[in-house]
């Protein structure tokens, strides 16, 4: 029996709701759009389009995986960030809308720095932060570092797809320790979840996202300590540092930055009004 798009969406939304998946209707619409190779507007244009048996089988399979709480981006292989399309796999952190705060903060504070030409992104994952920033700063180029070889491969692929491979280099490394260059701008969204909080995360994150990209030590702040320890060899005097932080971590990270010689600290809120990023300039 053939099923039309509207019916398929309603049935699948019911399945996802039963599995406690938030925004069930939106999610199934995105999944069906992915299967049909359409944008989500097709549902308004052609709600009565019949699915082929093959499309229905593929869709049912994705809905089943989503109801087991596999993240949407792993099922479609894509995530939009800063209005750009990023490839995403289980090897990289799924780019979060919250992290767009870092891009806004960087653009806002770039006026404090003379022409930020060279950018370093520590723990680059999919490369979403570096590439989004480069899309806004056509004169700039940068380096994204990650500990995961698989992540570096995804970031390179993203740079290629976004036609920024000339300006974005991606390399394996330990927070850029092995780089012999001082950058104008250093950005990082490091793993910041305290070890003890991992078990309580939502299943999409806990069961499917790379723990290397999440776990930040007993208080969640280990990576900030490690990066700040090296900051003078990574950032030029007068250069800008921007960290993304977890909920409630901003004041402590701001203090740690100050102790490491970073001044003119500013805090940047995300759309939920949470202090999501901390920025400052390295004293000259
Ligand atoms: N920089 C990437 C992002 O913000 C990955 C961050 C990470 O793996 N912790 O999405």
mmCIF file of C-alpha atoms and ligand atoms in Angstrom:
data_model
loop_
_atom_site.group_PDB
_atom_site.id
_atom_site.type_symbol
_atom_site.label_atom_id
_atom_site.label_comp_id
_atom_site.label_asym_id
_atom_site.label_seq_id
_atom_site.Cartn_x
_atom_site.Cartn_y
_atom_site.Cartn_z
ATOM 1 C CA UNK A 1 0.000 0.000 0.000
ATOM 2 C CA UNK A 2 1.429 3.389 -0.989
ATOM 3 C CA UNK A 3 1.639 6.167 1.554
ATOM 4 C CA UNK A 4 1.686 9.869 0.815
ATOM 5 C CA UNK A 5 4.165 12.334 2.330
ATOM 6 C CA UNK A 6 1.733 13.829 4.839
ATOM 7 C CA UNK A 7 0.644 10.449 6.138
ATOM 8 C CA UNK A 8 4.248 9.218 6.356
ATOM 9 C CA UNK A 9 5.185 12.331 8.348
ATOM 10 C CA UNK A 10 2.258 12.014 10.761
ATOM 11 C CA UNK A 11 2.913 8.325 11.429
ATOM 12 C CA UNK A 12 6.636 8.877 11.916
ATOM 13 C CA UNK A 13 6.088 11.880 14.205
ATOM 14 C CA UNK A 14 3.951 9.619 16.377
ATOM 15 C CA UNK A 15 6.814 7.106 16.614
ATOM 16 C CA UNK A 16 9.341 9.807 17.575
ATOM 17 C CA UNK A 17 7.036 11.361 20.155
ATOM 18 C CA UNK A 18 6.664 7.943 21.774
ATOM 19 C CA UNK A 19 10.482 7.851 22.021
ATOM 20 C CA UNK A 20 10.522 11.313 23.682
ATOM 21 C CA UNK A 21 12.323 12.964 20.784
ATOM 22 C CA UNK A 22 11.726 16.738 20.965
ATOM 23 C CA UNK A 23 10.371 18.578 17.876
ATOM 24 C CA UNK A 24 9.217 15.276 16.415
ATOM 25 C CA UNK A 25 7.326 16.713 13.446
ATOM 26 C CA UNK A 26 10.172 18.982 12.393
ATOM 27 C CA UNK A 27 12.661 16.119 12.683
ATOM 28 C CA UNK A 28 10.639 13.684 10.581
ATOM 29 C CA UNK A 29 10.039 16.386 7.987
ATOM 30 C CA UNK A 30 13.800 16.893 7.731
ATOM 31 C CA UNK A 31 14.349 13.133 7.462
ATOM 32 C CA UNK A 32 11.767 12.700 4.711
ATOM 33 C CA UNK A 33 13.158 15.720 2.855
ATOM 34 C CA UNK A 34 16.581 14.053 3.071
ATOM 35 C CA UNK A 35 15.237 10.763 1.667
ATOM 36 C CA UNK A 36 13.449 12.524 -1.191
ATOM 37 C CA UNK A 37 16.351 14.886 -1.922
ATOM 38 C CA UNK A 38 14.043 17.880 -1.424
ATOM 39 C CA UNK A 39 13.966 20.945 0.802
ATOM 40 C CA UNK A 40 11.397 20.899 3.605
ATOM 41 C CA UNK A 41 9.004 23.061 1.560
ATOM 42 C CA UNK A 42 7.961 19.989 -0.461
ATOM 43 C CA UNK A 43 5.479 19.088 2.261
ATOM 44 C CA UNK A 44 3.549 22.288 1.582
ATOM 45 C CA UNK A 45 3.874 22.027 -2.163
ATOM 46 C CA UNK A 46 3.070 18.345 -2.544
ATOM 47 C CA UNK A 47 1.652 16.822 0.654
ATOM 48 C CA UNK A 48 0.013 14.089 -1.388
ATOM 49 C CA UNK A 49 3.135 12.901 -3.171
ATOM 50 C CA UNK A 50 3.260 9.092 -2.964
ATOM 51 C CA UNK A 51 6.458 7.543 -1.657
ATOM 52 C CA UNK A 52 7.978 4.661 -3.595
ATOM 53 C CA UNK A 53 8.480 1.409 -1.688
ATOM 54 C CA UNK A 54 12.217 2.119 -1.616
ATOM 55 C CA UNK A 55 11.772 5.653 -0.240
ATOM 56 C CA UNK A 56 9.370 4.390 2.393
ATOM 57 C CA UNK A 57 11.782 1.677 3.488
ATOM 58 C CA UNK A 58 14.681 4.125 3.717
ATOM 59 C CA UNK A 59 12.542 6.613 5.639
ATOM 60 C CA UNK A 60 11.256 3.945 8.074
ATOM 61 C CA UNK A 61 14.803 2.857 8.737
ATOM 62 C CA UNK A 62 15.929 6.416 9.546
ATOM 63 C CA UNK A 63 12.893 6.989 11.769
ATOM 64 C CA UNK A 64 13.700 3.830 13.679
ATOM 65 C CA UNK A 65 17.302 4.930 14.189
ATOM 66 C CA UNK A 66 16.148 8.397 15.257
ATOM 67 C CA UNK A 67 13.745 6.853 17.766
ATOM 68 C CA UNK A 68 16.779 5.018 19.207
ATOM 69 C CA UNK A 69 18.062 8.614 19.733
ATOM 70 C CA UNK A 70 20.767 8.620 17.069
ATOM 71 C CA UNK A 71 21.324 12.324 16.271
ATOM 72 C CA UNK A 72 19.606 13.754 13.219
ATOM 73 C CA UNK A 73 22.895 15.007 11.786
ATOM 74 C CA UNK A 74 24.352 11.476 11.862
ATOM 75 C CA UNK A 75 21.375 10.232 9.852
ATOM 76 C CA UNK A 76 21.464 12.957 7.220
ATOM 77 C CA UNK A 77 25.248 13.476 7.370
ATOM 78 C CA UNK A 78 24.809 17.248 7.455
ATOM 79 C CA UNK A 79 24.355 20.131 9.871
ATOM 80 C CA UNK A 80 23.776 23.781 9.089
ATOM 81 C CA UNK A 81 25.964 26.173 11.070
ATOM 82 C CA UNK A 82 26.266 29.912 10.454
ATOM 83 C CA UNK A 83 24.103 29.305 7.351
ATOM 84 C CA UNK A 84 26.777 27.033 5.890
ATOM 85 C CA UNK A 85 26.376 23.337 5.218
ATOM 86 C CA UNK A 86 28.778 21.074 7.178
ATOM 87 C CA UNK A 87 29.376 17.353 6.807
ATOM 88 C CA UNK A 88 29.032 15.666 10.176
ATOM 89 C CA UNK A 89 29.801 12.097 11.283
ATOM 90 C CA UNK A 90 30.065 10.297 14.614
ATOM 91 C CA UNK A 91 33.747 11.338 14.673
ATOM 92 C CA UNK A 92 33.068 15.042 15.260
ATOM 93 C CA UNK A 93 31.024 17.122 17.655
ATOM 94 C CA UNK A 94 27.692 18.008 16.097
ATOM 95 C CA UNK A 95 27.933 21.797 15.561
ATOM 96 C CA UNK A 96 25.572 23.580 17.981
ATOM 97 C CA UNK A 97 23.590 26.732 17.333
ATOM 98 C CA UNK A 98 24.980 27.986 20.688
ATOM 99 C CA UNK A 99 28.463 27.975 19.201
ATOM 100 C CA UNK A 100 27.422 30.654 16.704
ATOM 101 C CA UNK A 101 27.851 32.965 19.707
ATOM 102 C CA UNK A 102 31.602 32.503 19.282
ATOM 103 C CA UNK A 103 31.458 33.679 15.674
ATOM 104 C CA UNK A 104 29.414 36.736 16.672
ATOM 105 C CA UNK A 105 31.821 37.488 19.526
ATOM 106 C CA UNK A 106 34.812 37.193 17.213
ATOM 107 C CA UNK A 107 33.317 39.534 14.616
ATOM 108 C CA UNK A 108 32.357 42.003 17.337
ATOM 109 C CA UNK A 109 35.799 42.025 18.935
ATOM 110 C CA UNK A 110 37.821 41.915 15.733
ATOM 111 C CA UNK A 111 37.527 45.700 15.677
ATOM 112 C CA UNK A 112 39.757 45.702 18.831
ATOM 113 C CA UNK A 113 42.529 43.904 16.955
ATOM 114 C CA UNK A 114 44.463 45.215 14.013
ATOM 115 C CA UNK A 115 43.447 43.121 11.008
ATOM 116 C CA UNK A 116 43.158 39.572 12.303
ATOM 117 C CA UNK A 117 44.836 37.756 9.454
ATOM 118 C CA UNK A 118 45.856 34.480 11.080
ATOM 119 C CA UNK A 119 43.404 32.410 13.103
ATOM 120 C CA UNK A 120 44.056 29.292 15.201
ATOM 121 C CA UNK A 121 41.134 26.998 16.102
ATOM 122 C CA UNK A 122 41.964 24.516 18.870
ATOM 123 C CA UNK A 123 39.874 21.331 18.892
ATOM 124 C CA UNK A 124 38.441 22.115 15.494
ATOM 125 C CA UNK A 125 36.221 19.009 15.087
ATOM 126 C CA UNK A 126 34.153 19.529 11.920
ATOM 127 C CA UNK A 127 36.008 22.812 11.333
ATOM 128 C CA UNK A 128 32.742 24.722 11.732
ATOM 129 C CA UNK A 129 34.176 27.583 13.812
ATOM 130 C CA UNK A 130 37.258 28.283 11.700
ATOM 131 C CA UNK A 131 35.448 27.950 8.379
ATOM 132 C CA UNK A 132 32.496 30.120 9.442
ATOM 133 C CA UNK A 133 34.867 32.806 10.605
ATOM 134 C CA UNK A 134 36.910 32.632 7.399
ATOM 135 C CA UNK A 135 33.674 32.998 5.429
ATOM 136 C CA UNK A 136 33.233 36.383 7.129
ATOM 137 C CA UNK A 137 36.879 37.488 6.961
ATOM 138 C CA UNK A 138 37.958 37.085 3.336
ATOM 139 C CA UNK A 139 41.481 38.414 4.009
ATOM 140 C CA UNK A 140 42.154 35.897 6.773
ATOM 141 C CA UNK A 141 43.523 32.371 6.775
ATOM 142 C CA UNK A 142 43.872 29.864 9.569
ATOM 143 C CA UNK A 143 44.791 26.553 11.092
ATOM 144 C CA UNK A 144 42.475 24.070 12.802
ATOM 145 C CA UNK A 145 44.045 21.570 15.201
ATOM 146 C CA UNK A 146 42.501 18.386 16.527
ATOM 147 C CA UNK A 147 43.666 15.264 18.364
ATOM 148 C CA UNK A 148 41.488 13.087 16.167
ATOM 149 C CA UNK A 149 42.699 12.081 12.729
ATOM 150 C CA UNK A 150 39.113 11.243 11.689
ATOM 151 C CA UNK A 151 37.982 14.753 12.682
ATOM 152 C CA UNK A 152 40.792 16.330 10.652
ATOM 153 C CA UNK A 153 39.630 14.394 7.589
ATOM 154 C CA UNK A 154 36.062 15.710 8.008
ATOM 155 C CA UNK A 155 37.269 19.290 8.563
ATOM 156 C CA UNK A 156 39.390 19.108 5.375
ATOM 157 C CA UNK A 157 36.417 17.812 3.437
ATOM 158 C CA UNK A 158 34.286 20.676 4.775
ATOM 159 C CA UNK A 159 36.921 23.217 3.772
ATOM 160 C CA UNK A 160 36.983 21.725 0.291
ATOM 161 C CA UNK A 161 33.192 21.727 -0.087
ATOM 162 C CA UNK A 162 33.019 25.340 1.097
ATOM 163 C CA UNK A 163 35.866 26.302 -1.259
ATOM 164 C CA UNK A 164 38.113 27.453 1.552
ATOM 165 C CA UNK A 165 40.833 24.820 1.338
ATOM 166 C CA UNK A 166 43.306 27.463 0.189
ATOM 167 C CA UNK A 167 42.808 29.448 3.377
ATOM 168 C CA UNK A 168 42.214 26.710 5.939
ATOM 169 C CA UNK A 169 44.838 24.175 6.969
ATOM 170 C CA UNK A 170 43.937 21.306 9.283
ATOM 171 C CA UNK A 171 46.502 19.359 11.274
ATOM 172 C CA UNK A 172 46.758 16.761 14.007
ATOM 173 C CA UNK A 173 48.175 18.176 17.193
ATOM 174 C CA UNK A 174 48.102 18.723 20.898
ATOM 175 C CA UNK A 175 46.529 22.191 21.297
ATOM 176 C CA UNK A 176 48.919 23.619 18.725
ATOM 177 C CA UNK A 177 51.955 23.027 20.937
ATOM 178 C CA UNK A 178 54.028 21.956 18.000
ATOM 179 C CA UNK A 179 53.226 25.080 15.924
ATOM 180 C CA UNK A 180 55.902 27.688 15.567
ATOM 181 C CA UNK A 181 53.658 30.697 14.924
ATOM 182 C CA UNK A 182 51.878 33.348 16.984
ATOM 183 C CA UNK A 183 48.350 33.974 15.777
ATOM 184 C CA UNK A 184 46.222 37.159 15.780
ATOM 185 C CA UNK A 185 43.163 35.284 16.962
ATOM 186 C CA UNK A 186 42.861 32.018 18.892
ATOM 187 C CA UNK A 187 39.435 30.398 19.213
ATOM 188 C CA UNK A 188 38.396 27.213 20.962
ATOM 189 C CA UNK A 189 35.292 25.319 21.931
ATOM 190 C CA UNK A 190 37.117 22.685 23.970
ATOM 191 C CA UNK A 191 35.529 19.677 25.688
ATOM 192 C CA UNK A 192 34.078 21.160 28.889
ATOM 193 C CA UNK A 193 31.688 18.651 30.424
ATOM 194 C CA UNK A 194 32.755 17.474 33.904
ATOM 195 C CA UNK A 195 33.440 13.691 33.917
ATOM 196 C CA UNK A 196 30.655 13.097 36.413
ATOM 197 C CA UNK A 197 28.014 14.809 34.256
ATOM 198 C CA UNK A 198 28.453 12.611 31.164
ATOM 199 C CA UNK A 199 26.071 9.872 32.390
ATOM 200 C CA UNK A 200 23.238 12.400 32.765
ATOM 201 C CA UNK A 201 23.471 13.841 29.240
ATOM 202 C CA UNK A 202 20.707 13.318 26.715
ATOM 203 C CA UNK A 203 21.120 9.990 24.826
ATOM 204 C CA UNK A 204 21.939 11.681 21.481
ATOM 205 C CA UNK A 205 25.033 13.183 23.076
ATOM 206 C CA UNK A 206 25.995 10.524 25.618
ATOM 207 C CA UNK A 207 25.599 7.518 23.325
ATOM 208 C CA UNK A 208 26.567 8.871 19.910
ATOM 209 C CA UNK A 209 28.897 11.872 20.115
ATOM 210 C CA UNK A 210 32.669 11.398 20.495
ATOM 211 C CA UNK A 211 33.595 11.521 24.184
ATOM 212 C CA UNK A 212 36.969 12.988 23.235
ATOM 213 C CA UNK A 213 35.033 16.113 22.173
ATOM 214 C CA UNK A 214 32.965 16.274 25.359
ATOM 215 C CA UNK A 215 34.882 15.286 28.491
ATOM 216 C CA UNK A 216 36.733 18.107 30.224
ATOM 217 C CA UNK A 217 38.107 16.481 33.403
ATOM 218 C CA UNK A 218 36.761 16.479 36.955
ATOM 219 C CA UNK A 219 35.581 20.117 36.937
ATOM 220 C CA UNK A 220 35.266 20.390 33.140
ATOM 221 C CA UNK A 221 38.014 23.029 32.971
ATOM 222 C CA UNK A 222 41.121 20.953 32.211
ATOM 223 C CA UNK A 223 41.345 22.005 28.563
ATOM 224 C CA UNK A 224 41.171 25.733 29.416
ATOM 225 C CA UNK A 225 44.065 25.226 31.836
ATOM 226 C CA UNK A 226 46.134 23.417 29.214
ATOM 227 C CA UNK A 227 45.491 25.992 26.497
ATOM 228 C CA UNK A 228 46.102 28.975 28.806
ATOM 229 C CA UNK A 229 49.367 27.423 29.979
ATOM 230 C CA UNK A 230 50.662 27.751 26.398
ATOM 231 C CA UNK A 231 48.828 30.885 25.365
ATOM 232 C CA UNK A 232 51.898 33.135 25.084
ATOM 233 C CA UNK A 233 53.417 30.870 22.475
ATOM 234 C CA UNK A 234 50.169 30.668 20.483
ATOM 235 C CA UNK A 235 48.856 34.242 20.519
ATOM 236 C CA UNK A 236 50.726 37.402 19.592
ATOM 237 C CA UNK A 237 50.782 40.237 22.156
ATOM 238 C CA UNK A 238 47.596 42.261 21.628
ATOM 239 C CA UNK A 239 45.929 39.237 19.988
ATOM 240 C CA UNK A 240 42.409 38.067 20.751
ATOM 241 C CA UNK A 241 41.429 34.856 22.561
ATOM 242 C CA UNK A 242 37.855 33.545 22.571
ATOM 243 C CA UNK A 243 36.639 30.476 24.426
ATOM 244 C CA UNK A 244 33.254 28.852 24.371
ATOM 245 C CA UNK A 245 32.299 27.651 27.863
ATOM 246 C CA UNK A 246 29.644 25.469 29.494
ATOM 247 C CA UNK A 247 26.757 26.779 31.574
ATOM 248 C CA UNK A 248 28.069 28.523 34.701
ATOM 249 C CA UNK A 249 31.753 28.247 33.717
ATOM 250 C CA UNK A 250 32.197 31.791 32.355
ATOM 251 C CA UNK A 251 33.239 33.585 35.596
ATOM 252 C CA UNK A 252 35.863 30.952 36.465
ATOM 253 C CA UNK A 253 37.231 30.798 32.918
ATOM 254 C CA UNK A 254 37.346 34.626 32.886
ATOM 255 C CA UNK A 255 39.431 34.544 36.095
ATOM 256 C CA UNK A 256 41.732 31.887 34.647
ATOM 257 C CA UNK A 257 42.214 34.021 31.530
ATOM 258 C CA UNK A 258 43.087 37.049 33.629
ATOM 259 C CA UNK A 259 45.692 35.077 35.596
ATOM 260 C CA UNK A 260 47.211 33.995 32.281
ATOM 261 C CA UNK A 261 47.704 37.646 31.228
ATOM 262 C CA UNK A 262 44.525 38.158 29.213
ATOM 263 C CA UNK A 263 42.873 41.534 29.798
ATOM 264 C CA UNK A 264 39.789 43.477 28.626
ATOM 265 C CA UNK A 265 37.689 40.373 29.272
ATOM 266 C CA UNK A 266 34.168 40.334 27.861
ATOM 267 C CA UNK A 267 31.345 37.827 28.277
ATOM 268 C CA UNK A 268 29.014 36.956 25.407
ATOM 269 C CA UNK A 269 25.529 35.505 25.836
ATOM 270 C CA UNK A 270 23.807 32.973 23.598
ATOM 271 C CA UNK A 271 20.161 33.152 22.475
ATOM 272 C CA UNK A 272 19.058 31.617 25.785
ATOM 273 C CA UNK A 273 20.896 34.467 27.539
ATOM 274 C CA UNK A 274 23.525 32.083 28.941
ATOM 275 C CA UNK A 275 27.114 33.354 29.130
ATOM 276 C CA UNK A 276 28.469 31.140 26.362
ATOM 277 C CA UNK A 277 31.790 32.751 25.388
ATOM 278 C CA UNK A 278 34.576 34.645 27.109
ATOM 279 C CA UNK A 279 36.970 36.830 25.132
ATOM 280 C CA UNK A 280 39.986 38.983 25.925
ATOM 281 C CA UNK A 281 43.253 40.403 24.613
ATOM 282 C CA UNK A 282 46.748 39.188 25.487
ATOM 283 C CA UNK A 283 48.593 41.973 27.269
ATOM 284 C CA UNK A 284 51.360 43.492 25.178
HETATM 285 N N1 LIG B 1 35.105 23.285 17.231
HETATM 286 C C1 LIG B 1 34.090 22.310 17.051
HETATM 287 C C2 LIG B 1 32.736 22.886 17.409
HETATM 288 O O1 LIG B 1 32.641 23.873 18.063
HETATM 289 C C3 LIG B 1 34.370 21.053 17.882
HETATM 290 C C4 LIG B 1 34.457 21.308 19.350
HETATM 291 C C5 LIG B 1 34.745 20.053 20.158
HETATM 292 O O2 LIG B 1 34.970 18.987 19.598
HETATM 293 N N2 LIG B 1 34.706 20.201 21.467
HETATM 294 O O3 LIG B 1 31.720 22.351 17.043
#
